[in-house]
XYZ file of N, CA and C in Angstrom:
465
model
N 0.799 -1.343 -0.311
C -0.025 0.487 0.303
C 0.943 1.185 0.192
N 2.128 1.114 -0.544
C 2.385 2.339 -1.375
C 1.839 3.808 -1.129
N 0.502 4.165 -0.999
C 0.190 5.052 -2.225
C -0.715 5.843 -0.883
N -0.742 4.618 0.454
C -0.614 5.510 2.256
C 0.139 6.383 2.662
N -0.400 7.927 2.242
C -2.081 7.985 2.518
C -2.547 8.718 1.141
N -3.934 8.297 1.084
C -4.574 8.669 -0.860
C -5.153 9.805 -0.248
N -5.032 11.257 -1.172
C -5.285 11.927 -1.504
C -6.649 12.250 -2.055
N -7.754 12.322 -1.902
C -8.933 12.283 -2.660
C -10.360 13.280 -2.931
N -10.652 13.727 -3.894
C -11.510 14.755 -3.755
C -12.600 14.493 -4.639
N -13.902 14.421 -4.240
C -15.193 14.181 -5.775
C -16.132 15.113 -5.140
N -17.375 14.761 -5.576
C -18.432 15.047 -5.617
C -19.386 13.662 -4.569
N -20.233 13.869 -4.391
C -21.086 12.490 -3.041
C -21.830 13.168 -3.740
N -22.020 11.766 -4.220
C -23.495 11.335 -5.318
C -24.423 10.838 -4.484
N -25.462 10.221 -4.750
C -26.416 8.699 -4.163
C -26.354 7.875 -4.457
N -25.403 7.413 -3.351
C -25.127 5.763 -3.620
C -26.056 4.414 -3.616
N -26.446 4.193 -3.116
C -27.650 2.249 -3.160
C -28.467 3.235 -1.727
N -28.976 3.605 -0.842
C -29.808 4.343 -0.096
C -29.758 2.610 0.988
N -28.900 2.773 1.636
C -28.733 1.564 2.515
C -28.101 1.961 3.500
N -26.877 2.967 3.366
C -25.910 2.879 5.239
C -26.972 3.767 6.085
N -27.939 4.982 5.980
C -28.817 5.608 6.823
C -29.789 4.341 7.165
N -30.450 4.284 5.511
C -32.132 3.288 6.141
C -32.017 2.040 6.926
N -31.127 1.313 6.018
C -31.089 -0.173 6.773
C -29.917 -0.553 7.788
N -28.870 0.530 7.533
C -27.378 0.033 8.290
C -27.518 0.785 10.193
N -27.682 2.541 9.723
C -28.150 3.656 10.153
C -26.658 3.745 10.968
N -26.385 3.715 9.845
C -24.320 4.164 9.373
C -24.616 5.178 8.354
N -24.745 6.214 7.921
C -24.472 7.161 6.971
C -23.068 7.430 6.354
N -23.315 6.944 5.128
C -22.077 6.978 3.957
C -22.145 8.274 3.128
N -21.487 8.676 2.350
C -21.344 9.910 1.880
C -20.642 8.721 0.671
N -21.123 8.874 -1.069
C -20.101 7.925 -1.748
C -19.846 8.799 -2.808
N -18.367 8.297 -3.677
C -17.440 9.084 -4.536
C -18.688 8.365 -5.712
N -19.153 9.624 -7.085
C -19.028 9.133 -8.259
C -18.015 7.934 -9.311
N -18.809 7.389 -9.672
C -17.998 5.723 -11.062
C -16.613 6.675 -10.986
N -15.857 7.734 -11.796
C -14.935 8.320 -12.521
C -14.554 8.415 -11.029
N -14.645 8.860 -10.003
C -13.347 9.024 -8.419
C -13.602 8.124 -8.473
N -14.170 7.099 -7.833
C -13.495 5.135 -8.140
C -12.548 4.914 -8.516
N -12.831 4.976 -10.045
C -11.956 4.367 -10.757
C -10.712 5.434 -11.551
N -10.773 6.704 -10.030
C -9.022 6.895 -10.634
C -8.420 6.359 -9.565
N -9.076 5.655 -8.440
C -8.276 5.484 -7.215
C -6.984 4.415 -7.706
N -6.282 4.462 -6.824
C -4.808 3.401 -7.457
C -5.272 1.930 -7.789
N -4.758 1.566 -8.806
C -4.805 -0.116 -8.735
C -4.323 -0.865 -7.246
N -3.629 -0.082 -7.429
C -2.599 -1.544 -5.877
C -3.261 -0.668 -3.818
N -4.404 0.718 -4.537
C -4.851 -0.231 -2.908
C -6.372 -0.617 -2.928
N -5.945 -1.562 -2.634
C -7.128 -2.614 -2.218
C -8.239 -2.890 -1.920
N -9.223 -3.418 -1.995
C -10.638 -3.659 -1.137
C -10.070 -3.886 0.566
N -11.565 -2.724 1.159
C -10.809 -3.528 2.286
C -11.939 -1.784 2.929
N -11.693 -1.996 4.554
C -11.934 -1.088 4.912
C -11.108 -0.359 5.524
N -10.858 1.482 5.567
C -10.085 1.797 6.234
C -10.326 3.012 6.601
N -9.198 3.736 6.966
C -9.351 5.051 8.110
C -8.764 5.960 7.865
N -9.174 7.011 7.676
C -8.535 8.483 8.098
C -9.626 10.158 8.000
N -9.460 10.786 7.218
C -9.837 12.136 7.395
C -11.213 11.845 6.619
N -12.015 13.548 7.277
C -12.470 13.731 6.258
C -12.689 14.944 6.149
N -13.569 15.818 4.797
C -14.212 17.291 4.818
C -14.970 17.557 3.801
N -16.460 18.254 4.823
C -17.295 18.399 3.431
C -16.888 20.236 3.633
N -17.028 20.422 2.389
C -16.309 21.668 1.108
C -15.651 22.339 1.730
N -15.491 23.049 2.474
C -14.829 23.625 3.520
C -14.958 24.006 5.242
N -15.967 22.023 5.487
C -16.617 22.316 7.233
C -15.499 21.960 7.415
N -15.239 21.829 9.077
C -14.281 21.113 9.515
C -14.519 19.245 9.280
N -12.755 19.157 9.648
C -12.370 17.757 9.202
C -12.271 16.884 10.329
N -13.076 15.600 10.599
C -13.883 14.863 11.150
C -13.032 13.131 10.632
N -12.931 12.704 11.376
C -12.996 10.985 11.554
C -13.799 10.040 10.802
N -12.988 9.460 9.717
C -13.829 8.297 9.019
C -12.784 7.100 9.037
N -14.216 6.321 8.433
C -13.986 4.985 8.202
C -14.308 4.726 6.535
N -14.055 4.000 5.736
C -14.237 4.162 4.381
C -14.526 2.851 3.601
N -15.672 2.470 3.277
C -15.076 0.718 2.685
C -14.939 1.143 1.113
N -13.918 0.077 0.245
C -13.554 0.494 -0.991
C -14.024 -1.144 -1.206
N -15.034 -1.903 -2.172
C -14.979 -2.700 -2.982
C -16.387 -2.745 -3.550
N -16.808 -4.376 -3.329
C -17.923 -4.830 -3.776
C -19.008 -5.106 -2.950
N -19.197 -5.106 -1.439
C -19.932 -4.735 -0.551
C -20.551 -6.833 -0.784
N -19.016 -7.372 -0.259
C -19.961 -8.682 -0.489
C -21.481 -9.291 0.479
N -21.810 -8.299 1.026
C -23.332 -8.653 2.185
C -24.682 -8.702 0.435
N -24.349 -7.162 -0.106
C -25.324 -7.428 -1.049
C -24.765 -7.260 -2.352
N -23.405 -8.100 -2.905
C -23.208 -8.354 -4.132
C -23.507 -7.139 -4.934
N -23.121 -6.197 -4.059
C -22.699 -5.046 -5.716
C -21.946 -6.060 -7.318
N -22.234 -5.133 -7.888
C -21.500 -4.913 -9.287
C -20.891 -4.506 -9.455
N -21.052 -3.244 -8.942
C -19.997 -2.092 -8.994
C -19.079 -1.490 -8.340
N -17.850 -1.918 -7.643
C -17.164 -1.420 -6.735
C -17.485 0.212 -6.329
N -17.050 0.522 -4.954
C -17.822 1.709 -4.916
C -16.648 1.794 -3.598
N -16.965 3.483 -3.721
C -16.019 3.791 -2.768
C -16.624 5.062 -1.296
N -17.187 4.499 -0.533
C -18.271 4.753 0.485
C -17.651 5.329 2.078
N -17.325 6.500 1.776
C -17.186 7.880 3.910
C -17.670 7.645 4.060
N -18.264 6.998 6.118
C -18.421 7.445 6.726
C -17.885 7.921 7.886
N -18.217 8.887 7.811
C -17.564 10.126 8.483
C -18.282 10.709 9.948
N -17.289 9.726 10.641
C -17.626 9.959 12.060
C -17.982 11.169 12.943
N -18.733 11.836 12.493
C -19.604 12.894 13.172
C -20.885 12.780 12.656
N -21.779 13.696 13.203
C -23.180 13.634 13.013
C -24.034 15.036 12.505
N -24.845 15.220 10.952
C -24.749 15.591 10.162
C -26.173 16.236 10.380
N -26.869 17.920 9.666
C -28.188 17.455 9.901
C -28.925 17.230 9.092
N -28.512 17.345 7.960
C -28.460 17.307 6.604
C -27.626 16.784 5.709
N -28.626 15.801 4.667
C -27.545 15.661 3.336
C -26.685 16.507 3.059
N -25.855 15.914 2.024
C -25.226 17.516 1.267
C -24.298 16.615 0.193
N -25.379 15.920 -0.236
C -24.959 15.650 -1.732
C -25.349 16.342 -2.781
N -24.218 16.226 -3.782
C -23.723 17.249 -4.419
C -22.371 18.541 -4.069
N -22.475 18.610 -2.951
C -20.287 18.871 -1.892
C -19.938 18.472 -2.656
N -19.092 18.754 -2.044
C -17.211 18.246 -2.171
C -16.849 17.832 -1.351
N -16.667 16.070 -1.089
C -15.547 15.716 -0.614
C -14.341 15.318 -0.040
N -13.488 15.850 0.401
C -12.201 15.971 0.317
C -11.722 14.330 1.601
N -10.842 13.474 0.856
C -10.402 12.716 2.106
C -9.119 11.883 2.068
N -8.202 11.339 3.453
C -7.350 11.250 2.995
C -7.025 10.045 3.906
N -7.038 9.102 3.435
C -6.805 6.852 3.463
C -5.447 7.434 4.218
N -5.932 7.098 5.829
C -4.535 6.476 6.271
C -4.175 5.654 6.196
N -4.455 4.633 7.327
C -4.808 3.106 7.398
C -6.139 2.160 7.234
N -4.889 1.317 6.999
C -6.407 -0.416 6.794
C -6.250 -0.861 7.901
N -7.613 -1.152 7.996
C -8.418 -1.977 9.210
C -8.639 -3.785 8.933
N -8.684 -3.804 7.738
C -9.378 -5.324 7.626
C -9.990 -5.090 5.979
N -9.884 -6.431 5.393
C -10.215 -7.170 4.626
C -12.012 -7.113 4.026
N -12.344 -6.403 2.801
C -13.650 -6.795 2.920
C -13.679 -8.093 2.996
N -15.059 -8.833 3.468
C -15.994 -9.798 3.750
C -17.260 -9.766 3.682
N -18.070 -11.056 3.409
C -19.260 -11.645 3.609
C -19.873 -11.750 5.044
N -21.134 -11.033 5.153
C -21.707 -11.770 6.768
C -22.675 -11.910 6.202
N -22.696 -13.195 7.522
C -23.740 -14.456 7.348
C -25.702 -13.451 7.709
N -25.251 -12.051 8.496
C -26.860 -11.230 8.901
C -26.167 -10.068 8.774
N -27.890 -9.368 8.835
C -27.071 -7.993 8.135
C -26.440 -7.177 10.000
N -27.268 -7.894 11.366
C -26.826 -7.952 12.746
C -24.959 -8.031 12.670
N -24.527 -8.849 12.111
C -23.469 -9.240 12.140
C -22.255 -8.074 11.271
N -22.577 -7.859 9.705
C -22.814 -7.012 9.758
C -22.549 -4.986 10.249
N -23.562 -5.590 10.124
C -23.712 -3.554 11.644
C -22.620 -3.514 12.537
N -21.937 -5.184 13.165
C -21.699 -5.008 14.314
C -19.824 -4.974 14.161
N -19.575 -5.703 12.800
C -18.296 -5.558 12.452
C -17.709 -3.871 12.410
N -18.848 -3.224 11.786
C -18.830 -1.761 11.213
C -18.405 -0.740 12.454
N -19.463 -1.253 13.037
C -19.089 -0.971 14.683
C -17.959 -0.451 14.467
N -17.843 -1.578 15.013
C -16.041 -2.081 14.874
C -14.445 -1.237 14.560
N -14.808 -1.411 13.414
C -14.422 -0.573 12.712
C -14.446 1.038 13.489
N -15.634 1.377 13.280
C -15.689 3.099 13.622
C -14.335 3.429 14.715
N -14.516 2.294 15.991
C -13.524 2.819 17.227
C -12.454 2.060 17.152
N -12.553 0.859 15.893
C -10.465 1.002 15.209
C -9.954 2.170 15.050
N -10.433 2.900 14.167
C -10.217 3.951 13.488
C -10.489 5.538 14.228
N -11.122 5.381 15.645
C -11.820 6.070 16.397
C -9.784 6.427 17.184
N -9.495 5.154 17.861
C -9.078 4.521 18.478
C -7.229 5.065 17.824
N -7.207 4.630 16.301
C -6.486 4.819 15.726
C -5.785 5.880 15.257
N -6.395 7.291 15.369
C -7.099 8.151 14.421
C -6.209 10.099 15.859
N -6.732 8.985 16.463
C -5.826 9.873 17.860
C -4.495 9.232 18.316
N -4.156 8.663 17.385
C -2.443 9.127 17.452
C -1.703 9.553 16.650
N -0.366 9.913 17.450
C -0.031 11.834 16.787
C 0.233 11.829 15.447
N 0.449 10.376 14.786
C 1.616 11.110 13.835
C 0.157 10.977 12.647
N -0.843 10.417 12.821
C -2.766 10.210 12.482
C -3.254 11.758 12.553
N -2.937 12.109 13.700
C -3.894 13.760 14.134
C -3.172 15.363 13.556
N -1.786 14.745 13.131
C -1.034 15.668 11.856
C -1.498 16.134 10.899
N -2.419 14.563 9.332
C -2.502 15.301 8.647
C -4.190 15.555 8.996
N -4.519 16.114 10.385
C -5.660 16.497 10.175
C -5.704 17.940 10.275
N -4.875 18.356 9.735
C -4.370 19.613 9.334
C -4.132 19.689 8.333
N -4.058 18.844 7.312
C -3.082 19.550 6.395
C -3.785 20.295 5.266
N -3.531 21.035 4.601
C -3.758 22.180 3.608
C -5.054 21.432 2.372
N -4.474 20.148 2.051
C -5.490 19.138 1.104
C -7.037 20.618 2.109
N -6.972 20.143 2.359
C -8.450 19.862 3.627
C -9.391 21.311 3.153
N -8.128 22.722 2.455
C -8.664 24.723 2.719
C -8.593 24.271 0.889
N -9.736 24.210 0.705
C -9.607 24.395 -0.868
C -10.529 26.124 -1.177
N -9.914 26.658 -2.249
C -10.659 28.079 -2.832
C -11.981 28.050 -2.848
N -12.093 29.228 -2.208
C -12.990 29.128 -2.308
C -14.330 29.004 -3.795
N -14.210 29.485 -5.038
C -14.195 29.197 -6.401
C -14.101 27.198 -7.001
N -13.726 26.374 -5.951
C -14.144 24.623 -5.994
C -14.727 24.345 -4.887
N -15.845 25.107 -3.931
C -16.883 25.283 -2.967
C -17.929 25.345 -4.231
N -19.103 23.885 -3.195
C -20.515 24.150 -3.655
C -21.568 24.192 -2.857
N -22.397 24.835 -3.304
C -23.489 25.412 -2.183
C -22.996 26.556 -1.225
N -21.477 26.689 -1.101
C -20.832 27.607 -0.145
C -20.220 26.957 0.843
N -19.899 25.643 0.985
C -19.524 24.975 1.912
C -18.540 24.413 1.474
């Protein structure tokens, strides 16, 4: 994984509508073009890092890259769960992320509850790792400060 940390920015698009509704874990999804631009040696799996919507605050995040075996996706997706509660959706906004580290490979689950439990464990691990000094410094990276001309809807 020589490409980590990996910096990525793209518009938030509508996903499958499962994150919030079925899992209670909302995710921000990148377009197919952004997904296809990821380096091929960033393998599928669960990662952690930092995320920012527009020029808002930078928050901890966990990220899934892959086909979501439980749902048998036919298209690869990159879904970011920002560890923060937002008051409203932010479709069309620019999401900036820095992927810092790897948590686990993608895998299938026997039940929705087992999937939710694994995601909660991933969030806990991300929270712990992102508190390490070497990871905290990336939260302040200039990458998260976009020029006003790149903002959408004033964010």
